[in-house]
Short mmCIF file of C-alpha atoms in Angstrom, two decimals:
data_model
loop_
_atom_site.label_atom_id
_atom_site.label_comp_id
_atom_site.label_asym_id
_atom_site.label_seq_id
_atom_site.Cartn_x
_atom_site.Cartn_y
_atom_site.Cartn_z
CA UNK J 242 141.42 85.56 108.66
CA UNK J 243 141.11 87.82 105.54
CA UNK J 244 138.19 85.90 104.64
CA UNK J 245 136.32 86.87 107.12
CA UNK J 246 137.12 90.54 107.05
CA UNK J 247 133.63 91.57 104.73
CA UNK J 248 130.84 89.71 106.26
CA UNK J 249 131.62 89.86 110.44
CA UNK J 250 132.59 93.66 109.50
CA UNK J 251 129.41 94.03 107.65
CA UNK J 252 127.25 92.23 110.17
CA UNK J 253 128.72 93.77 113.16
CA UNK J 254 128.67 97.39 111.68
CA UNK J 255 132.72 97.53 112.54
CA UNK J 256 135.46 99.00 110.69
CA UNK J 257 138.12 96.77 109.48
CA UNK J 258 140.29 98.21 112.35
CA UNK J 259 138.04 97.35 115.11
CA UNK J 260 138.32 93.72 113.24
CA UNK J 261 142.01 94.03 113.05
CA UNK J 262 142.47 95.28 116.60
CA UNK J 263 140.59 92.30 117.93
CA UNK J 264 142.91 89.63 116.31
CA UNK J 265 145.90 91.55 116.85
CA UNK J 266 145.27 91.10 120.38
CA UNK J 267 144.21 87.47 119.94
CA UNK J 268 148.18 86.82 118.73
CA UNK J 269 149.30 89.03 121.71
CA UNK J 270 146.75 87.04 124.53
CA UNK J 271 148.77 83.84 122.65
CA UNK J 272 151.83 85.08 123.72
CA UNK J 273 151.12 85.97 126.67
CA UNK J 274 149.27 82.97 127.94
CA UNK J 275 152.06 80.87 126.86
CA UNK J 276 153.89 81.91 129.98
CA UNK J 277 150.86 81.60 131.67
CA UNK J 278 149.91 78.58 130.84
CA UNK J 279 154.35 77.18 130.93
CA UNK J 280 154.45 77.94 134.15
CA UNK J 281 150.75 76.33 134.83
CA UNK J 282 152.12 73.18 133.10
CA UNK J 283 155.42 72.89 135.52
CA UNK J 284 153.82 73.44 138.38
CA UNK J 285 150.63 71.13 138.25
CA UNK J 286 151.19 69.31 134.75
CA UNK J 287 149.89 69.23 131.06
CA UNK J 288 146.96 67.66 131.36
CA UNK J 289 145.45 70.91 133.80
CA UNK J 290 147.08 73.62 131.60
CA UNK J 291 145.46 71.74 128.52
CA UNK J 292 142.13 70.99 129.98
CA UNK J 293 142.28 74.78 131.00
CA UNK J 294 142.94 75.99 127.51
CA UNK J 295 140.78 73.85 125.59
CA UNK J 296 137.57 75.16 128.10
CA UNK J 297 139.18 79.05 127.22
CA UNK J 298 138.89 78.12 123.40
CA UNK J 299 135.60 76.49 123.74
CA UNK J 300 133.93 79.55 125.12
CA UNK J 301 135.70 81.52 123.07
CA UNK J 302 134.14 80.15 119.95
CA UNK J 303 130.70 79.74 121.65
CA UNK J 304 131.01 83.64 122.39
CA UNK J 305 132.88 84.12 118.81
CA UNK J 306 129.50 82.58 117.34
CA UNK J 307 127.33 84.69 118.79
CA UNK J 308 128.97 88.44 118.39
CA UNK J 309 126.84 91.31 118.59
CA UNK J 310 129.06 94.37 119.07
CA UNK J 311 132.85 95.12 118.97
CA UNK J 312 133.24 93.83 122.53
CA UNK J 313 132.22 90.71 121.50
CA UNK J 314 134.91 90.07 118.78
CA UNK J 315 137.31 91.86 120.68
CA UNK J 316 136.85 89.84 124.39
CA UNK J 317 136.43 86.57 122.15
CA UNK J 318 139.70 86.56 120.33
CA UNK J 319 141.26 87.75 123.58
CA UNK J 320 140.05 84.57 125.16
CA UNK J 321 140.73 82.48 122.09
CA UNK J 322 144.16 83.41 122.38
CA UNK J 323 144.48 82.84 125.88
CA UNK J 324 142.80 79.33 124.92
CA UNK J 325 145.38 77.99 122.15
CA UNK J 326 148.18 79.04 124.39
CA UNK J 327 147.36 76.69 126.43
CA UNK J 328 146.32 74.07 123.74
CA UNK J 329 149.53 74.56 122.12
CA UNK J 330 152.36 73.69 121.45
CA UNK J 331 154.65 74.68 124.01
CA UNK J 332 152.14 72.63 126.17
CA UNK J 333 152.17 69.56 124.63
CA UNK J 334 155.88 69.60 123.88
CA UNK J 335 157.20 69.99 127.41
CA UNK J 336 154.66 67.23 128.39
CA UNK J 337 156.72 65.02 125.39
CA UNK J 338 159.41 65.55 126.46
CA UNK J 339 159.12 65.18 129.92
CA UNK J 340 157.46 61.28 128.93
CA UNK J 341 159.92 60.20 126.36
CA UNK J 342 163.37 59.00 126.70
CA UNK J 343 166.44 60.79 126.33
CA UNK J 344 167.45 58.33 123.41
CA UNK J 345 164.30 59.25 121.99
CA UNK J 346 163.03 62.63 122.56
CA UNK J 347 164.06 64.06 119.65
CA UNK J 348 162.34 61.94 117.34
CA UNK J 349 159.04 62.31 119.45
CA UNK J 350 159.48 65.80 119.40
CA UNK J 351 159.97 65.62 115.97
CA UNK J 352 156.53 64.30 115.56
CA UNK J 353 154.60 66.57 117.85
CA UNK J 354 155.73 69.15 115.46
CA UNK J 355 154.90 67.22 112.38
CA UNK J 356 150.77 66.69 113.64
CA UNK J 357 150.88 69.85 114.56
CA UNK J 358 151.40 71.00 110.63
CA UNK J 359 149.15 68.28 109.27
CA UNK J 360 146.40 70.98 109.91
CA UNK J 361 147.63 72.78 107.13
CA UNK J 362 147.36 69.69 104.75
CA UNK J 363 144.13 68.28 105.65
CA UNK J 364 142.60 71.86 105.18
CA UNK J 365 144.17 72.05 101.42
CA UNK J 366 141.11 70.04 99.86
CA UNK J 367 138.64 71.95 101.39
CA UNK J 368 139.49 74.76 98.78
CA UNK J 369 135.84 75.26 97.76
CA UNK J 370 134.87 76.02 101.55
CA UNK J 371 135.48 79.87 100.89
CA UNK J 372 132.94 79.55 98.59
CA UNK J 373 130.72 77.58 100.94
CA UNK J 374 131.28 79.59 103.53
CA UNK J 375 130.19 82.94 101.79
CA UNK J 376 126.90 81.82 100.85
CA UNK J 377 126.40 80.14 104.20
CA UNK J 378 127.64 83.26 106.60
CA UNK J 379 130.68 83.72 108.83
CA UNK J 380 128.81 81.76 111.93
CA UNK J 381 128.41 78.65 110.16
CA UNK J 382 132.33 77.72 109.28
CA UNK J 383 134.34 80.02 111.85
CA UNK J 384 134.08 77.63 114.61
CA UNK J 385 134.67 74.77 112.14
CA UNK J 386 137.65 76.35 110.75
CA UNK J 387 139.51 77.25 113.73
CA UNK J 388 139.29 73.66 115.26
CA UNK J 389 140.57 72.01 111.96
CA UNK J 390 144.02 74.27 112.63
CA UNK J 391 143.65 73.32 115.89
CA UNK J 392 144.54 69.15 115.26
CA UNK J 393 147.01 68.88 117.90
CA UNK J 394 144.38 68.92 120.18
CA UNK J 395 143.36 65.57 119.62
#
C-alpha cells in the first residue's frame, strides 16, 4: 500500500500516520472478523458469511473511493477488513472441506490455497500500472487493485 502513501496523504491533507493507523487497523478488523465471520460460517454456512463479507468489502471500496477526511480512510479500511475476513480464506476453506471427501480433501485444499496465490501472478504484468496509476490518481486503480488480490472471490 506504499504506493498509495503520497497522493491519498496529499489529497486528504493526512499525515502518513493517520494513513498508517487506518490500515493497521484494516489487518487488525481482518483478524478479528475472522472469528466473526468462523463462527458465522458454522452456524448458518459459507455461502451467508461470504455473501456478508463480500457486501462489507463492497461498501468499503465505494466509501474508500470517495474519502474526504481521516474518518473516511480510517472507517473504510476498518470495514474492508471486516469484509475480506469474511471473503477469505478461512471461509472458503472450511466450506472445502466440509464438501470434499476425506480421500480427497487435501488435494482440494491444496487448490483453494493455490487460486488464492494466483492473485499475486496475474498482477505481475501489470508492472506499468504504478505508473498508470500516478498520472491517473489514487481513486481510479484502488478499487481495481484490491479486487485483483481479492481472486478467490470468484
Amino acid at each position: 500500500m506504499g504506493l498509495y502513501l503520497i497522493p491519498i496523504t496529499e489529497h486528504l491533507k493526512i499525515g502518513r500516520e493517520t494513513f498508517g493507523f487506518a490500515f493497521a487497523l484494516s489487518v487488525f478488523a481482518s483478524g478479528i472478523g475472522a472469528f466473526f465471520f468462523g463462527g458465522l460460517s458454522d452456524k448458518y454456512g459459507s455461502g451467508l458469511a461470504a455473501f456478508i463479507g463480500a457486501l462489507l468489502f463492497i461498501i468499503s471500496l465505494v466509501w474508500l473511493a470517495n474519502v474526504q477526511n481521516r474518518f473516511d480512510i480510517i472507517g473504510s479500511q476498518v470495514l474492508f477488513g471486516l469484509g475480506s475476513a469474511g471473503v477469505g480464506t478461512s471461509v472458503v476453506l472450511g466450506a472445502v472441506g466440509r464438501a470434499a471427501r476425506d480421500n480427497n480433501r487435501t488435494f482440494f485444499l491444496g487448490i483453494v490455497m493455490a487460486g488464492g496465490s494466483v492473485g499475486q501472478f496475474l498482477i505481475l504484468p501489470m508492472g506499468g500500472t504504478g505508473q498508470r496509476f500516478i498520472k491517473a490518481g489514487y481513486k481510479t486503480y484502488k478499487p481495481f487493485l484490491k479486487v485483483s488480490k481479492k481472486y478467490r472471490i470468484v
